[in-house]
Short mmCIF file of C-alpha atoms in Angstrom, two decimals:
data_model
loop_
_atom_site.label_atom_id
_atom_site.label_comp_id
_atom_site.label_asym_id
_atom_site.label_seq_id
_atom_site.Cartn_x
_atom_site.Cartn_y
_atom_site.Cartn_z
CA MET A 1 -2.91 21.70 -9.17
CA THR A 2 -6.45 23.21 -9.17
CA GLY A 3 -5.73 24.44 -5.67
CA LEU A 4 -2.63 26.19 -6.76
CA ARG A 5 -4.57 28.06 -9.53
CA ARG A 6 -7.14 29.14 -7.03
CA THR A 7 -4.57 30.49 -4.56
CA PRO A 8 -5.38 34.11 -3.65
CA PRO A 9 -2.72 36.74 -4.04
CA GLY A 10 -0.79 38.39 -1.34
CA ARG A 11 0.08 37.18 2.26
CA ALA A 12 -3.10 35.10 2.46
CA GLY A 13 -2.17 33.10 -0.63
CA ARG A 14 1.34 32.73 0.60
CA LEU A 15 0.15 31.40 4.00
CA ARG A 16 -2.17 28.96 2.27
CA LEU A 17 0.66 27.70 0.08
CA ARG A 18 2.94 27.32 3.05
CA HIS A 19 0.46 25.33 4.78
CA SER A 20 -0.43 23.17 1.80
CA LEU A 21 3.47 22.55 1.51
CA ASP A 22 3.73 21.67 5.22
CA VAL A 23 0.76 19.34 5.03
CA ALA A 24 2.29 17.61 1.74
CA GLU A 25 5.70 17.10 3.39
CA ARG A 26 4.24 15.72 6.54
CA GLY A 27 2.02 13.54 4.46
CA ALA A 28 4.96 12.17 2.55
CA GLN A 29 6.87 11.49 5.71
CA LEU A 30 4.01 9.46 7.23
CA LEU A 31 3.55 7.62 4.01
CA GLU A 32 7.29 6.80 3.88
CA GLN A 33 6.97 5.42 7.49
CA LYS A 34 4.11 3.45 6.49
CA LEU A 35 5.83 2.14 3.46
CA ARG A 36 8.86 0.92 5.45
CA VAL A 37 6.44 -0.97 7.79
CA LEU A 38 4.47 -2.38 4.95
CA ARG A 39 7.58 -3.61 3.17
CA ALA A 40 8.80 -5.36 6.24
CA GLU A 41 5.45 -6.97 6.83
CA HIS A 42 5.27 -7.82 3.18
CA ALA A 43 8.60 -9.63 3.14
CA ARG A 44 7.53 -11.50 6.42
CA LEU A 45 4.24 -12.69 4.65
CA LEU A 46 6.14 -13.58 1.51
CA THR A 47 8.49 -15.84 3.64
CA ALA A 48 5.39 -17.38 5.36
CA ALA A 49 3.75 -18.14 2.12
CA GLU A 50 6.69 -19.59 0.64
CA THR A 51 7.07 -21.96 3.72
CA ALA A 52 3.55 -22.79 3.72
CA GLY A 53 3.57 -23.52 0.07
CA HIS A 54 6.57 -25.92 0.40
CA ALA A 55 4.80 -27.74 3.31
CA TRP A 56 1.62 -28.09 1.36
CA GLY A 57 3.42 -29.21 -1.62
CA GLU A 58 5.23 -31.97 0.26
CA LEU A 59 2.01 -33.19 2.08
CA LEU A 60 0.15 -33.24 -1.29
CA SER A 61 2.96 -35.39 -2.92
CA GLU A 62 2.83 -37.76 0.08
CA ALA A 63 -0.91 -38.16 -0.39
CA GLU A 64 -0.72 -38.72 -4.00
CA ARG A 65 1.81 -41.35 -3.46
CA TRP A 66 -0.35 -43.19 -0.97
CA VAL A 67 -3.53 -43.01 -3.17
CA LEU A 68 -1.48 -44.28 -6.05
CA ARG A 69 -0.50 -47.28 -4.06
CA GLY A 70 -4.02 -47.78 -2.92
CA LEU A 71 -5.26 -47.75 -6.62
CA LEU A 72 -2.62 -50.28 -7.53
CA LEU A 73 -3.59 -52.45 -4.85
CA GLY A 74 -7.41 -52.24 -4.98
CA GLY A 75 -8.34 -50.37 -8.16
CA GLU A 76 -10.57 -47.34 -8.81
CA GLN A 77 -13.63 -49.14 -7.27
CA ALA A 78 -11.78 -49.45 -3.87
CA LEU A 79 -11.09 -45.71 -3.89
CA ASP A 80 -14.59 -44.85 -4.68
CA ARG A 81 -15.95 -46.99 -2.02
CA ALA A 82 -13.60 -45.48 0.53
CA ALA A 83 -14.71 -41.90 -0.45
CA ALA A 84 -18.33 -42.72 -0.41
CA GLY A 85 -20.30 -41.06 2.59
CA ILE A 86 -17.30 -38.65 3.49
CA GLY A 87 -18.42 -35.15 4.08
CA ALA A 88 -16.87 -32.03 2.69
CA ALA A 89 -14.12 -30.19 4.55
CA GLU A 90 -14.73 -26.72 5.96
CA ALA A 91 -12.29 -23.75 6.16
CA GLU A 92 -12.57 -21.00 8.60
CA VAL A 93 -10.55 -17.92 8.05
CA SER A 94 -9.46 -15.31 10.68
CA TRP A 95 -8.75 -11.77 9.65
CA THR A 96 -6.51 -9.02 10.89
CA THR A 97 -5.58 -5.47 10.02
CA ALA A 98 -2.00 -4.15 9.65
CA MET A 99 -1.35 -0.48 8.53
CA GLY A 100 -4.99 -0.18 7.22
CA VAL A 101 -4.70 -3.43 5.25
CA ARG A 102 -7.37 -6.18 6.16
CA HIS A 103 -5.83 -9.54 5.33
CA PRO A 104 -6.04 -13.10 6.52
CA ALA A 105 -4.28 -13.84 9.72
CA ALA A 106 -4.83 -17.65 9.60
CA ALA A 107 -7.08 -20.40 8.17
CA SER A 108 -8.16 -23.44 9.81
CA VAL A 109 -9.59 -26.50 7.72
CA SER A 110 -11.76 -29.00 9.47
CA VAL A 111 -11.79 -32.51 7.85
CA PRO A 112 -14.75 -34.56 9.00
CA SER A 113 -14.19 -37.88 10.51
CA ARG A 114 -15.36 -41.04 8.66
CA PRO A 115 -18.71 -41.80 9.72
CA PRO A 116 -19.63 -45.26 11.13
CA THR A 117 -21.97 -45.98 8.23
CA ALA A 118 -19.11 -45.43 5.62
CA GLU A 119 -17.20 -48.37 4.27
CA ALA A 120 -13.59 -48.73 5.61
CA PRO A 121 -10.72 -48.29 3.03
CA ALA A 122 -10.01 -51.61 1.34
CA ASN A 123 -6.23 -51.46 2.07
CA THR A 124 -3.79 -49.76 4.28
CA ALA A 125 -2.43 -47.53 1.69
CA LEU A 126 -5.85 -45.93 1.21
CA VAL A 127 -6.07 -45.52 5.07
CA HIS A 128 -2.62 -43.56 4.94
CA ALA A 129 -3.97 -41.60 1.74
CA GLU A 130 -6.99 -40.42 3.66
CA ALA A 131 -4.86 -39.30 6.58
CA ALA A 132 -2.32 -37.67 4.37
CA TYR A 133 -5.01 -35.80 2.22
CA ALA A 134 -6.39 -34.47 5.53
CA ARG A 135 -3.04 -33.01 6.51
CA ALA A 136 -2.59 -31.66 2.89
CA LEU A 137 -5.97 -29.92 3.17
CA ARG A 138 -5.06 -28.10 6.43
CA ALA A 139 -1.69 -27.14 4.97
CA ALA A 140 -3.49 -25.86 1.85
CA GLY A 141 -5.67 -23.64 4.01
CA GLU A 142 -2.64 -22.15 5.71
CA TYR A 143 -0.95 -21.57 2.40
CA ALA A 144 -3.99 -19.93 0.90
CA ALA A 145 -4.27 -17.61 3.91
CA ALA A 146 -0.49 -16.70 3.78
CA ARG A 147 -0.55 -16.15 0.11
CA THR A 148 -3.69 -13.90 0.10
CA ALA A 149 -2.30 -11.89 2.98
CA ALA A 150 0.99 -11.39 0.99
CA GLU A 151 -0.94 -10.30 -2.14
CA LEU A 152 -3.14 -7.80 -0.21
CA VAL A 153 -0.18 -6.26 1.66
CA GLY A 154 1.85 -6.19 -1.58
CA GLU A 155 -0.87 -4.24 -3.28
CA GLU A 156 -0.90 -1.72 -0.52
CA VAL A 157 2.89 -1.53 -0.79
CA VAL A 158 2.47 -0.49 -4.47
CA ARG A 159 -0.34 2.07 -3.83
CA THR A 160 1.65 3.70 -0.87
CA ARG A 161 4.83 3.76 -3.10
CA HIS A 162 2.98 5.57 -5.95
CA ARG A 163 1.45 8.12 -3.44
CA VAL A 164 4.96 8.84 -2.11
CA ARG A 165 6.34 9.34 -5.62
CA ALA A 166 3.40 11.59 -6.56
CA LEU A 167 4.05 13.71 -3.53
CA ARG A 168 7.83 13.84 -3.76
CA ARG A 169 8.35 14.09 -7.43
CA HIS A 170 5.25 16.28 -8.44
CA TRP A 171 3.14 17.78 -5.82
CA ILE A 172 5.75 18.98 -3.33
CA PRO A 173 8.14 20.50 -6.08
CA ARG A 174 5.22 22.34 -7.68
CA LEU A 175 4.15 23.73 -4.27
CA ARG A 176 7.77 24.79 -3.60
CA GLU A 177 7.98 26.48 -6.99
CA THR A 178 4.69 28.25 -6.66
CA LEU A 179 5.62 29.35 -3.08
CA ALA A 180 8.78 30.81 -4.20
CA ARG A 181 7.04 32.73 -6.92
CA ALA A 182 4.66 33.94 -4.40
CA ASP A 183 7.43 35.09 -2.08
CA LEU A 184 9.16 36.87 -4.88
CA ALA A 185 5.89 38.61 -5.89
CA LEU A 186 5.11 39.53 -2.26
CA GLU A 187 8.65 40.73 -1.79
CA GLN A 188 8.37 43.00 -4.93
CA ALA A 189 4.95 44.44 -3.93
CA GLU A 190 6.34 45.24 -0.35
CA HIS A 191 9.35 46.89 -2.03
CA GLU A 192 7.15 49.00 -4.28
CA ASP A 193 4.67 49.85 -1.44
CA GLY A 194 7.73 51.00 0.59
CA VAL A 195 8.95 53.23 -2.14
CA ARG A 196 5.45 54.66 -2.52
CA ARG A 197 5.30 55.34 1.16
CA ARG A 198 8.65 57.12 1.24
CA TRP A 199 7.70 59.23 -1.72
CA ALA A 200 4.46 60.03 -0.02
CA ALA A 201 6.21 61.23 3.13
CA THR A 202 8.07 63.65 1.15
CA GLY A 203 4.95 64.79 -0.87
CA ARG A 204 6.20 63.56 -4.04
CA SER A 205 5.71 60.53 -6.21
CA PRO A 206 8.24 58.48 -8.21
CA SER A 207 6.56 59.78 -11.50
CA GLY A 208 6.74 63.37 -10.29
CA ALA A 209 10.36 62.97 -9.34
CA HIS A 210 11.11 61.85 -12.77
CA GLU A 211 9.44 64.81 -14.27
CA HIS A 212 11.24 67.22 -11.74
CA GLY A 213 14.49 65.76 -12.78
CA ARG A 214 13.76 66.33 -16.47
CA GLY A 215 12.71 69.97 -15.79
CA GLU A 216 16.04 70.73 -13.89
CA SER A 217 18.01 69.54 -16.86
#
């Protein structure tokens, strides 16, 4: 509103207000278009995150069932020996940008193979558990990327919606109100200027006409 208080009077001020209103309305339209695209993308990402989350949960449950069988068959020592010497998994995230929002596009998890020097699992259940946990890790990476993307786009949806509301509910109405007052003031000033010009053309003034009328009476 600081810009409104500094608006100069007359036609220059009106032109500035008109331009500000046009810019604000165009900005609101563009933001509304962006909001529609963002909402559609957010809905897609939420669906993708939900699907990835279910897949990860199922694979994790499968891995936990296998490791529980392995523990029942060989005990914790068998699990510790099977895990010894195994390197850490590595995740790589690729990023993209949609409507100005940078977010993960995908994530790939690299699970290292068992080195030749590592002791082989003591039972078949632990072999299945190792493979199942590798699949669960990859699914976890996909889920994390999808969920993060949905969160980042969702945050931009909220920010954009707030900006649209600020323009539509506050800034644009105030600009219109100020412009209407400026139009009225300009119209009144032009009317008064026209009256003065007409009186000047006849060699009289409005105040003089009032005095003349009182003298005749």
